[in-house]
Short mmCIF file of N, CA and C and ligand atoms in Angstrom, two decimals:
data_model
loop_
_atom_site.label_atom_id
_atom_site.label_comp_id
_atom_site.label_asym_id
_atom_site.label_seq_id
_atom_site.Cartn_x
_atom_site.Cartn_y
_atom_site.Cartn_z
N UNK A 1 -5.91 10.55 -11.20
CA UNK A 1 -5.99 11.64 -10.11
C UNK A 1 -7.12 13.08 -10.37
N UNK A 2 -7.79 13.02 -9.02
CA UNK A 2 -8.75 13.93 -8.75
C UNK A 2 -8.96 15.35 -9.14
N UNK A 3 -9.60 15.98 -9.89
CA UNK A 3 -9.63 16.77 -10.00
C UNK A 3 -10.54 18.04 -8.78
N UNK A 4 -9.86 19.13 -8.52
CA UNK A 4 -10.28 19.81 -7.86
C UNK A 4 -11.72 20.40 -7.88
N UNK A 5 -12.40 21.12 -6.79
CA UNK A 5 -13.50 21.72 -7.07
C UNK A 5 -13.06 23.55 -7.22
N UNK A 6 -13.29 24.07 -7.84
CA UNK A 6 -12.89 25.49 -7.90
C UNK A 6 -14.24 26.11 -7.61
N UNK A 7 -14.00 27.22 -6.43
CA UNK A 7 -15.01 27.73 -6.11
C UNK A 7 -14.88 29.15 -6.57
N UNK A 8 -16.39 29.53 -6.80
CA UNK A 8 -16.42 30.99 -7.39
C UNK A 8 -17.15 31.60 -6.66
N UNK A 9 -16.83 32.92 -7.09
CA UNK A 9 -17.21 34.42 -6.78
C UNK A 9 -19.06 33.96 -6.48
N UNK A 10 -19.36 34.52 -5.09
CA UNK A 10 -18.46 35.28 -4.24
C UNK A 10 -18.48 34.84 -3.03
N UNK A 11 -17.76 32.92 -3.04
CA UNK A 11 -17.38 32.33 -2.05
C UNK A 11 -16.30 33.00 -1.44
N UNK A 12 -17.21 33.19 0.03
CA UNK A 12 -15.89 34.38 1.09
C UNK A 12 -14.45 33.82 1.11
N UNK A 13 -14.05 32.42 0.61
CA UNK A 13 -12.81 31.98 1.12
C UNK A 13 -12.25 32.62 -0.03
N UNK A 14 -12.73 33.09 -1.08
CA UNK A 14 -11.67 33.90 -1.76
C UNK A 14 -11.70 35.54 -1.34
N UNK A 15 -11.75 36.00 -0.69
CA UNK A 15 -11.68 36.99 0.01
C UNK A 15 -11.06 37.31 1.09
N UNK A 16 -10.33 35.87 1.96
CA UNK A 16 -9.31 35.67 2.99
C UNK A 16 -8.11 35.25 2.57
N UNK A 17 -7.37 36.71 2.75
CA UNK A 17 -5.70 36.47 2.76
C UNK A 17 -5.38 34.90 3.33
N UNK A 18 -4.30 34.59 2.58
CA UNK A 18 -4.26 33.14 2.49
C UNK A 18 -2.97 33.04 3.89
N UNK A 19 -2.51 31.96 4.24
CA UNK A 19 -1.37 31.82 5.14
C UNK A 19 -0.52 31.21 4.32
N UNK A 20 0.68 31.39 5.26
CA UNK A 20 1.79 31.30 4.39
C UNK A 20 2.54 29.88 4.61
N UNK A 21 2.99 29.02 4.18
CA UNK A 21 3.21 27.40 3.85
C UNK A 21 4.39 27.60 4.70
N UNK A 22 3.76 26.68 5.83
CA UNK A 22 5.77 26.57 6.50
C UNK A 22 6.00 24.91 6.52
N UNK A 23 7.42 24.79 6.92
CA UNK A 23 7.36 23.42 6.86
C UNK A 23 7.14 22.56 5.81
N UNK A 24 7.91 23.10 4.63
CA UNK A 24 7.83 22.87 2.90
C UNK A 24 8.69 21.50 2.57
N UNK A 25 8.06 20.70 2.80
CA UNK A 25 9.14 19.43 2.00
C UNK A 25 8.09 18.82 0.78
N UNK A 26 8.64 18.06 0.49
CA UNK A 26 7.90 17.00 -0.79
C UNK A 26 6.22 16.47 -0.72
N UNK A 27 5.87 16.78 0.78
CA UNK A 27 4.64 16.33 0.72
C UNK A 27 3.54 16.97 0.12
N UNK A 28 3.77 18.02 -0.24
CA UNK A 28 2.70 18.75 -1.23
C UNK A 28 2.97 18.76 -2.51
N UNK A 29 3.62 17.79 -3.07
CA UNK A 29 4.12 17.58 -4.62
C UNK A 29 2.68 17.00 -5.19
N UNK A 30 2.27 15.89 -4.42
CA UNK A 30 0.87 15.77 -4.96
C UNK A 30 -0.31 16.57 -5.08
N UNK A 31 -0.27 17.34 -3.67
CA UNK A 31 -1.78 17.86 -4.06
C UNK A 31 -1.25 19.20 -5.20
N UNK A 32 0.29 19.67 -4.80
CA UNK A 32 0.02 20.60 -6.70
C UNK A 32 0.23 20.34 -7.92
N UNK A 33 0.43 18.62 -7.92
CA UNK A 33 -0.18 18.58 -8.97
C UNK A 33 -1.45 18.14 -9.29
N UNK A 34 -2.38 17.90 -8.41
CA UNK A 34 -3.72 18.19 -8.96
C UNK A 34 -4.38 19.64 -8.97
N UNK A 35 -3.42 20.50 -8.30
CA UNK A 35 -3.77 21.73 -8.82
C UNK A 35 -3.79 22.26 -9.76
N UNK A 36 -2.46 21.61 -10.74
CA UNK A 36 -1.95 21.56 -11.80
C UNK A 36 -3.42 21.18 -12.74
N UNK A 37 -3.49 19.62 -12.32
CA UNK A 37 -4.48 19.31 -13.20
C UNK A 37 -6.04 19.81 -13.59
N UNK A 38 -6.17 20.66 -12.36
CA UNK A 38 -7.12 21.31 -12.35
C UNK A 38 -7.36 22.71 -12.77
N UNK A 39 -6.33 22.88 -12.81
CA UNK A 39 -6.25 24.35 -13.72
C UNK A 39 -6.02 24.06 -15.38
N UNK A 40 -5.39 23.11 -15.77
CA UNK A 40 -5.68 22.49 -17.38
C UNK A 40 -6.93 22.22 -17.58
N UNK A 41 -7.51 21.48 -16.37
CA UNK A 41 -8.72 21.02 -17.13
C UNK A 41 -9.95 21.84 -17.25
N UNK A 42 -9.77 23.08 -16.37
CA UNK A 42 -10.60 24.16 -16.14
C UNK A 42 -11.25 24.50 -17.82
N UNK A 43 -10.36 24.91 -18.92
CA UNK A 43 -9.30 25.40 -18.86
C UNK A 43 -8.34 26.73 -18.70
N UNK A 44 -7.28 26.57 -17.60
CA UNK A 44 -7.27 28.10 -17.15
C UNK A 44 -5.24 28.14 -17.46
N UNK A 45 -4.55 29.44 -16.92
CA UNK A 45 -3.22 29.45 -16.94
C UNK A 45 -2.51 29.50 -15.91
N UNK A 46 -3.75 29.98 -14.80
CA UNK A 46 -3.10 30.01 -12.98
C UNK A 46 -4.09 29.27 -12.58
N UNK A 47 -3.46 29.21 -11.13
CA UNK A 47 -4.81 28.52 -10.02
C UNK A 47 -4.26 28.74 -8.93
N UNK A 48 -4.61 29.00 -7.84
CA UNK A 48 -4.20 29.88 -6.81
C UNK A 48 -5.13 28.99 -5.71
N UNK A 49 -4.34 28.39 -4.51
CA UNK A 49 -5.16 27.42 -3.38
C UNK A 49 -6.58 28.11 -3.25
N UNK A 50 -6.51 29.19 -2.52
CA UNK A 50 -7.92 29.71 -2.28
C UNK A 50 -9.18 29.41 -3.23
N UNK A 51 -8.92 29.43 -4.60
CA UNK A 51 -9.76 28.83 -5.53
C UNK A 51 -10.24 27.58 -5.28
N UNK A 52 -9.61 26.69 -4.60
CA UNK A 52 -10.18 25.32 -4.26
C UNK A 52 -10.49 25.32 -2.83
N UNK A 53 -10.52 26.47 -2.04
CA UNK A 53 -11.21 26.17 -0.73
C UNK A 53 -10.00 26.25 0.33
N UNK A 54 -8.80 26.31 0.00
CA UNK A 54 -7.25 26.30 1.00
C UNK A 54 -6.61 27.54 0.89
N UNK A 55 -6.65 28.05 2.29
CA UNK A 55 -6.48 29.27 2.54
C UNK A 55 -5.07 29.34 2.71
N UNK A 56 -4.18 28.63 2.01
CA UNK A 56 -2.59 28.60 1.86
C UNK A 56 -1.79 29.50 0.62
N UNK A 57 -0.91 30.00 1.08
CA UNK A 57 -0.15 30.62 -0.20
C UNK A 57 1.07 29.68 -1.11
N UNK A 58 -0.37 29.02 -1.92
CA UNK A 58 0.28 27.83 -3.16
C UNK A 58 -0.46 28.76 -4.52
N UNK A 59 0.45 28.84 -5.13
CA UNK A 59 -0.14 28.60 -7.14
C UNK A 59 0.33 27.87 -7.59
N UNK A 60 -0.47 27.76 -8.78
CA UNK A 60 0.52 26.95 -10.11
C UNK A 60 0.23 28.25 -10.97
N UNK A 61 1.01 28.06 -12.51
CA UNK A 61 0.70 28.89 -13.41
C UNK A 61 1.23 28.46 -14.70
N UNK A 62 0.79 28.52 -15.56
CA UNK A 62 1.71 28.17 -17.17
C UNK A 62 1.12 28.42 -18.09
N UNK A 63 1.21 29.93 -18.89
CA UNK A 63 1.01 30.66 -19.48
C UNK A 63 1.10 29.94 -21.10
N UNK A 64 1.61 28.89 -20.98
CA UNK A 64 1.77 28.28 -22.26
C UNK A 64 1.01 26.84 -22.24
N UNK A 65 0.38 27.04 -21.39
CA UNK A 65 -0.81 26.10 -21.15
C UNK A 65 -0.24 24.53 -21.69
N UNK A 66 1.06 24.10 -21.17
CA UNK A 66 1.22 22.58 -21.47
C UNK A 66 2.38 22.83 -22.54
N UNK A 67 2.62 24.09 -23.86
CA UNK A 67 3.33 23.75 -24.80
C UNK A 67 4.70 23.59 -24.63
N UNK A 68 4.88 24.60 -23.84
CA UNK A 68 6.09 24.42 -22.78
C UNK A 68 6.18 23.97 -21.57
N UNK A 69 6.91 22.32 -21.67
CA UNK A 69 6.70 21.17 -20.61
C UNK A 69 7.75 21.88 -19.39
N UNK A 70 8.26 22.89 -19.44
CA UNK A 70 9.09 23.64 -18.51
C UNK A 70 8.60 24.97 -17.94
N UNK A 71 7.40 25.27 -18.52
CA UNK A 71 7.02 26.33 -18.42
C UNK A 71 5.95 26.66 -17.04
N UNK A 72 5.37 25.15 -16.77
CA UNK A 72 4.90 25.52 -15.39
C UNK A 72 5.32 25.92 -14.11
N UNK A 73 5.06 26.64 -13.25
CA UNK A 73 5.60 27.25 -12.55
C UNK A 73 4.80 26.90 -11.16
N UNK A 74 5.44 26.54 -10.07
CA UNK A 74 4.50 26.30 -8.70
C UNK A 74 5.24 27.14 -7.88
N UNK A 75 4.24 28.48 -7.29
CA UNK A 75 4.79 29.22 -6.19
C UNK A 75 4.33 29.05 -4.90
N UNK A 76 5.13 28.69 -4.11
CA UNK A 76 4.79 28.69 -2.58
C UNK A 76 5.73 29.75 -1.99
N UNK A 77 4.65 30.47 -1.34
CA UNK A 77 4.84 31.78 -0.03
C UNK A 77 5.65 32.90 -1.28
N UNK A 78 4.79 33.29 -2.88
CA UNK A 78 5.38 33.96 -3.24
C UNK A 78 4.99 35.66 -2.85
N UNK A 79 6.03 35.94 -3.24
CA UNK A 79 6.06 37.76 -2.56
C UNK A 79 6.55 38.58 -4.53
N UNK A 80 5.72 39.76 -4.78
CA UNK A 80 6.47 40.51 -5.78
C UNK A 80 7.39 41.23 -4.96
N UNK A 81 8.46 41.41 -6.00
CA UNK A 81 9.47 42.05 -5.39
C UNK A 81 9.83 43.09 -6.38
N UNK A 82 8.92 43.35 -7.67
CA UNK A 82 9.23 44.56 -8.43
C UNK A 82 8.47 44.42 -9.53
N UNK A 83 7.73 45.88 -10.23
CA UNK A 83 6.94 45.85 -10.97
C UNK A 83 7.50 47.15 -11.67
N UNK A 84 7.44 46.69 -12.93
CA UNK A 84 7.44 47.65 -14.21
C UNK A 84 6.88 47.88 -15.69
N UNK A 85 6.27 49.36 -15.83
CA UNK A 85 5.44 49.28 -17.20
C UNK A 85 4.21 49.00 -17.04
N UNK A 86 3.05 49.46 -17.72
CA UNK A 86 2.02 48.90 -17.75
C UNK A 86 1.65 48.06 -18.97
N UNK A 87 0.51 47.72 -19.16
CA UNK A 87 0.21 46.79 -19.68
C UNK A 87 -1.66 46.62 -19.59
N UNK A 88 -2.35 46.76 -20.80
CA UNK A 88 -3.84 46.68 -20.60
C UNK A 88 -4.47 45.47 -21.26
N UNK A 89 -4.96 44.61 -20.80
CA UNK A 89 -5.46 43.54 -21.39
C UNK A 89 -6.96 42.92 -20.73
N UNK A 90 -7.47 41.86 -21.87
CA UNK A 90 -8.64 41.08 -20.98
C UNK A 90 -8.23 40.49 -20.33
N UNK A 91 -8.68 40.39 -18.79
CA UNK A 91 -8.44 39.42 -17.81
C UNK A 91 -9.75 38.68 -17.41
N UNK A 92 -9.35 37.61 -17.20
CA UNK A 92 -10.75 36.65 -16.54
C UNK A 92 -10.14 35.92 -15.28
N UNK A 93 -10.78 34.90 -14.52
CA UNK A 93 -10.38 34.52 -13.61
C UNK A 93 -11.54 33.11 -13.39
N UNK A 94 -11.10 31.69 -13.23
CA UNK A 94 -11.39 30.37 -12.68
C UNK A 94 -12.38 30.67 -12.31
N UNK A 95 -12.50 31.43 -10.99
CA UNK A 95 -13.43 31.46 -10.11
C UNK A 95 -14.94 32.73 -10.61
N UNK A 96 -14.44 33.25 -11.81
CA UNK A 96 -15.69 34.11 -12.25
C UNK A 96 -15.61 33.62 -13.52
N UNK A 97 -16.38 32.41 -13.83
CA UNK A 97 -16.28 31.97 -15.21
C UNK A 97 -16.84 33.06 -16.38
N UNK A 98 -16.25 33.07 -17.35
CA UNK A 98 -17.33 33.71 -18.47
C UNK A 98 -17.28 34.99 -18.67
N UNK A 99 -16.65 35.89 -17.56
CA UNK A 99 -16.49 36.73 -17.86
C UNK A 99 -14.83 37.70 -17.99
N UNK A 100 -14.76 38.61 -18.50
CA UNK A 100 -13.53 39.09 -18.95
C UNK A 100 -13.42 40.79 -19.14
N UNK A 101 -12.89 40.96 -18.56
CA UNK A 101 -12.70 42.63 -18.56
C UNK A 101 -11.44 43.26 -18.97
N UNK A 102 -11.12 44.62 -19.50
CA UNK A 102 -9.80 44.56 -19.35
C UNK A 102 -8.98 45.06 -18.20
N UNK A 103 -8.24 45.42 -17.86
CA UNK A 103 -7.12 45.44 -16.26
C UNK A 103 -5.62 46.33 -16.76
N UNK A 104 -5.53 46.65 -16.17
CA UNK A 104 -4.56 47.38 -16.34
C UNK A 104 -3.25 46.76 -15.42
N UNK A 105 -2.48 46.44 -15.72
CA UNK A 105 -1.53 45.71 -14.50
C UNK A 105 0.13 46.46 -15.24
N UNK A 106 1.01 45.44 -14.03
CA UNK A 106 2.50 46.19 -14.63
C UNK A 106 3.06 44.79 -15.75
N UNK A 107 4.08 45.75 -16.89
CA UNK A 107 4.18 44.85 -18.20
C UNK A 107 5.15 43.75 -17.75
N UNK A 108 6.21 43.78 -16.19
CA UNK A 108 7.03 43.18 -16.26
C UNK A 108 6.97 43.20 -14.27
N UNK A 109 7.04 42.07 -14.26
CA UNK A 109 6.85 41.45 -12.79
C UNK A 109 7.85 40.53 -12.25
N UNK A 110 8.64 40.85 -11.08
CA UNK A 110 9.70 39.62 -10.67
C UNK A 110 9.11 39.16 -9.38
N UNK A 111 9.09 38.28 -8.82
CA UNK A 111 8.24 37.65 -7.41
C UNK A 111 9.72 36.84 -6.96
N UNK A 112 9.40 36.86 -5.50
CA UNK A 112 10.59 35.73 -5.11
C UNK A 112 9.56 34.53 -4.49
N UNK A 113 9.75 33.40 -4.58
CA UNK A 113 8.35 32.25 -4.09
C UNK A 113 9.81 31.35 -3.75
N UNK A 114 9.38 29.95 -3.06
CA UNK A 114 9.93 28.65 -2.80
C UNK A 114 9.25 28.18 -3.28
N UNK A 115 10.01 26.89 -4.09
CA UNK A 115 9.52 25.47 -4.70
C UNK A 115 8.97 24.60 -3.58
N UNK A 116 8.50 23.59 -4.53
CA UNK A 116 7.74 22.66 -3.48
C UNK A 116 9.09 21.71 -2.51
N UNK A 117 10.01 21.95 -2.57
CA UNK A 117 11.19 21.28 -1.57
C UNK A 117 11.00 22.96 -0.35
N UNK A 118 10.70 23.71 -0.87
CA UNK A 118 11.65 25.21 0.43
C UNK A 118 12.52 25.80 -0.19
N UNK A 119 12.83 25.74 -1.24
CA UNK A 119 14.00 26.49 -1.92
C UNK A 119 13.56 27.88 -2.96
N UNK A 120 14.15 29.04 -2.18
CA UNK A 120 13.53 30.25 -2.85
C UNK A 120 14.43 30.34 -4.11
N UNK A 121 13.47 31.31 -4.71
CA UNK A 121 14.05 31.74 -6.36
C UNK A 121 13.72 32.62 -6.91
N UNK A 122 13.54 33.13 -7.75
CA UNK A 122 13.09 34.18 -8.51
C UNK A 122 12.52 34.20 -9.65
N UNK A 123 11.65 34.99 -10.32
CA UNK A 123 11.03 34.40 -11.52
C UNK A 123 10.74 35.94 -12.05
N UNK A 124 11.23 36.23 -12.81
CA UNK A 124 10.55 37.75 -13.93
C UNK A 124 9.85 37.08 -14.89
N UNK A 125 8.54 37.65 -15.26
CA UNK A 125 7.65 37.44 -16.61
C UNK A 125 7.27 38.70 -17.15
N UNK A 126 6.85 38.96 -18.28
CA UNK A 126 6.22 40.09 -18.68
C UNK A 126 5.11 39.78 -19.66
N UNK A 127 4.16 41.06 -19.96
CA UNK A 127 3.12 40.50 -20.42
C UNK A 127 2.03 39.54 -19.91
N UNK A 128 2.03 38.15 -20.40
CA UNK A 128 0.84 37.42 -19.69
C UNK A 128 1.60 36.95 -18.23
N UNK A 129 2.42 36.71 -18.32
CA UNK A 129 3.20 35.41 -17.24
C UNK A 129 3.48 36.80 -16.21
N UNK A 130 3.73 38.26 -16.63
CA UNK A 130 3.50 39.23 -15.22
C UNK A 130 2.27 39.25 -15.10
N UNK A 131 1.18 39.77 -15.56
CA UNK A 131 -0.31 39.32 -15.56
C UNK A 131 -0.51 38.39 -14.54
N UNK A 132 0.07 36.87 -15.17
CA UNK A 132 -0.77 35.88 -14.05
C UNK A 132 -0.11 35.69 -12.79
N UNK A 133 1.15 36.17 -12.34
CA UNK A 133 1.90 36.48 -11.01
C UNK A 133 1.48 37.36 -10.47
N UNK A 134 0.89 38.57 -11.09
CA UNK A 134 0.22 39.28 -10.08
C UNK A 134 -1.24 38.95 -9.69
N UNK A 135 -2.11 38.17 -11.11
CA UNK A 135 -3.53 37.97 -10.57
C UNK A 135 -3.78 36.86 -9.28
N UNK A 136 -2.35 35.81 -9.14
CA UNK A 136 -2.29 34.90 -8.65
C UNK A 136 -2.23 35.29 -7.09
N UNK A 137 -0.77 36.09 -7.09
CA UNK A 137 -0.92 36.86 -5.69
C UNK A 137 -1.69 37.56 -5.03
N UNK A 138 -2.57 38.23 -6.03
CA UNK A 138 -3.44 38.34 -5.72
C UNK A 138 -5.17 37.95 -4.74
N UNK A 139 -5.01 36.85 -5.70
CA UNK A 139 -5.83 35.78 -4.99
C UNK A 139 -4.94 35.20 -3.72
N UNK A 140 -4.02 35.02 -3.39
CA UNK A 140 -3.36 35.02 -1.80
C UNK A 140 -3.48 36.12 -0.73
N UNK A 141 -4.22 37.10 -1.22
CA UNK A 141 -4.36 38.39 -0.84
C UNK A 141 -5.67 38.88 -0.38
N UNK A 142 -6.45 37.63 -1.06
CA UNK A 142 -7.99 37.86 -1.02
C UNK A 142 -8.66 39.10 -1.86
N UNK A 143 -7.76 39.17 -2.79
CA UNK A 143 -8.23 39.66 -3.89
C UNK A 143 -8.61 39.41 -5.21
N UNK A 144 -9.44 39.94 -5.92
CA UNK A 144 -9.79 39.10 -7.31
C UNK A 144 -9.84 40.48 -8.05
N UNK A 145 -9.65 39.80 -9.79
CA UNK A 145 -9.34 41.01 -10.66
C UNK A 145 -10.20 42.17 -10.94
N UNK A 146 -11.63 41.84 -10.47
CA UNK A 146 -12.79 42.94 -10.26
C UNK A 146 -12.61 44.06 -9.60
N UNK A 147 -11.30 43.89 -8.41
CA UNK A 147 -11.03 44.76 -7.48
C UNK A 147 -10.47 46.16 -8.51
N UNK A 148 -9.95 45.41 -10.00
CA UNK A 148 -9.08 45.89 -10.92
C UNK A 148 -10.01 47.16 -12.03
N UNK A 149 -11.03 46.94 -11.70
CA UNK A 149 -12.28 47.06 -12.69
C UNK A 149 -13.01 48.71 -12.11
N UNK A 150 -13.69 49.32 -13.16
CA UNK A 150 -14.47 50.24 -12.31
C UNK A 150 -15.50 49.90 -11.53
N UNK A 151 -15.97 50.40 -10.43
CA UNK A 151 -17.03 50.29 -9.79
C UNK A 151 -18.33 49.92 -10.86
N UNK A 152 -18.49 50.56 -11.82
CA UNK A 152 -19.92 50.49 -12.21
C UNK A 152 -19.44 49.02 -12.95
N UNK A 153 -18.10 49.13 -13.90
CA UNK A 153 -18.40 47.03 -14.42
C UNK A 153 -18.28 46.50 -13.48
N UNK A 154 -17.95 46.56 -12.58
CA UNK A 154 -17.89 45.47 -11.32
C UNK A 154 -19.08 45.64 -10.63
N UNK A 155 -20.20 46.56 -10.60
CA UNK A 155 -21.86 46.62 -10.34
C UNK A 155 -22.52 45.40 -11.36
N UNK A 156 -22.23 45.45 -12.63
CA UNK A 156 -23.02 45.07 -13.50
C UNK A 156 -22.71 43.75 -13.40
N UNK A 157 -21.45 43.84 -13.46
CA UNK A 157 -20.87 41.92 -12.62
C UNK A 157 -21.42 41.40 -12.11
N UNK A 158 -21.23 42.06 -10.86
CA UNK A 158 -22.02 41.38 -9.64
C UNK A 158 -23.85 40.90 -9.29
N UNK A 159 -24.14 42.22 -10.80
CA UNK A 159 -25.90 41.85 -10.50
C UNK A 159 -25.52 41.27 -11.41
N UNK A 160 -25.31 40.77 -12.63
CA UNK A 160 -25.20 39.56 -13.72
C UNK A 160 -25.09 38.10 -12.85
N UNK A 161 -23.82 37.84 -12.09
CA UNK A 161 -23.77 37.07 -11.10
C UNK A 161 -24.74 36.61 -10.44
N UNK A 162 -25.65 37.43 -9.65
CA UNK A 162 -26.62 37.24 -8.78
C UNK A 162 -27.74 36.62 -8.94
N UNK A 163 -27.81 37.24 -10.24
CA UNK A 163 -29.50 36.56 -11.50
C UNK A 163 -28.85 35.24 -11.72
N UNK A 164 -27.57 34.95 -12.12
CA UNK A 164 -27.20 33.16 -12.56
C UNK A 164 -27.35 32.56 -11.24
N UNK A 165 -27.02 33.31 -9.80
CA UNK A 165 -26.69 32.27 -8.98
C UNK A 165 -28.17 31.63 -8.46
N UNK A 166 -29.40 32.56 -8.65
CA UNK A 166 -30.53 32.79 -8.61
C UNK A 166 -31.47 31.77 -9.41
N UNK A 167 -31.09 31.61 -10.82
CA UNK A 167 -31.48 30.98 -11.54
C UNK A 167 -31.02 29.60 -11.55
N UNK A 168 -29.66 29.44 -11.11
CA UNK A 168 -29.28 28.36 -10.25
C UNK A 168 -28.15 27.75 -11.61
N UNK A 169 -27.84 29.12 -12.27
CA UNK A 169 -26.83 28.58 -13.59
C UNK A 169 -25.47 29.40 -13.25
N UNK A 170 -24.85 29.14 -11.97
CA UNK A 170 -23.91 29.37 -11.66
C UNK A 170 -23.09 28.33 -10.58
ZN1 ZN B 1 -8.22 34.20 -10.60
#
């Protein structure tokens, strides 16, 4: 199975809100499996379609990183229903490799989403799963985690990235 190319900041596709997926049937299966394999190979615990250049509301998450075969989540058209509490932890993103910054997120999150066959379901996660649900949903809204860090830190990161882009190291 071919791995997909992960787009990096500041690729503009990462800033565009993704479009809802319509007419969901099993035909998305292969693509979502490629997304999951790309996530595992990266390695990462979540990947949203805009990160591979596809402006559709699709994401995969596995915060157990294959340890629990049932933990892999496929989210089609996810929406955050409820958030609760606060949790501050380091966060990273496959589109901004090698950087991590503390980000305050809700500690408990409930989303509703459709599965590969279009069936709606709800999922509630805490801590890392809550963070991943918010991080991937942000991606679908054209938002990166660096929008949750201070302007000072964000500018510093952007400056470092610009340097790496120039040096051909990005
Ligand atoms: Zn990300």
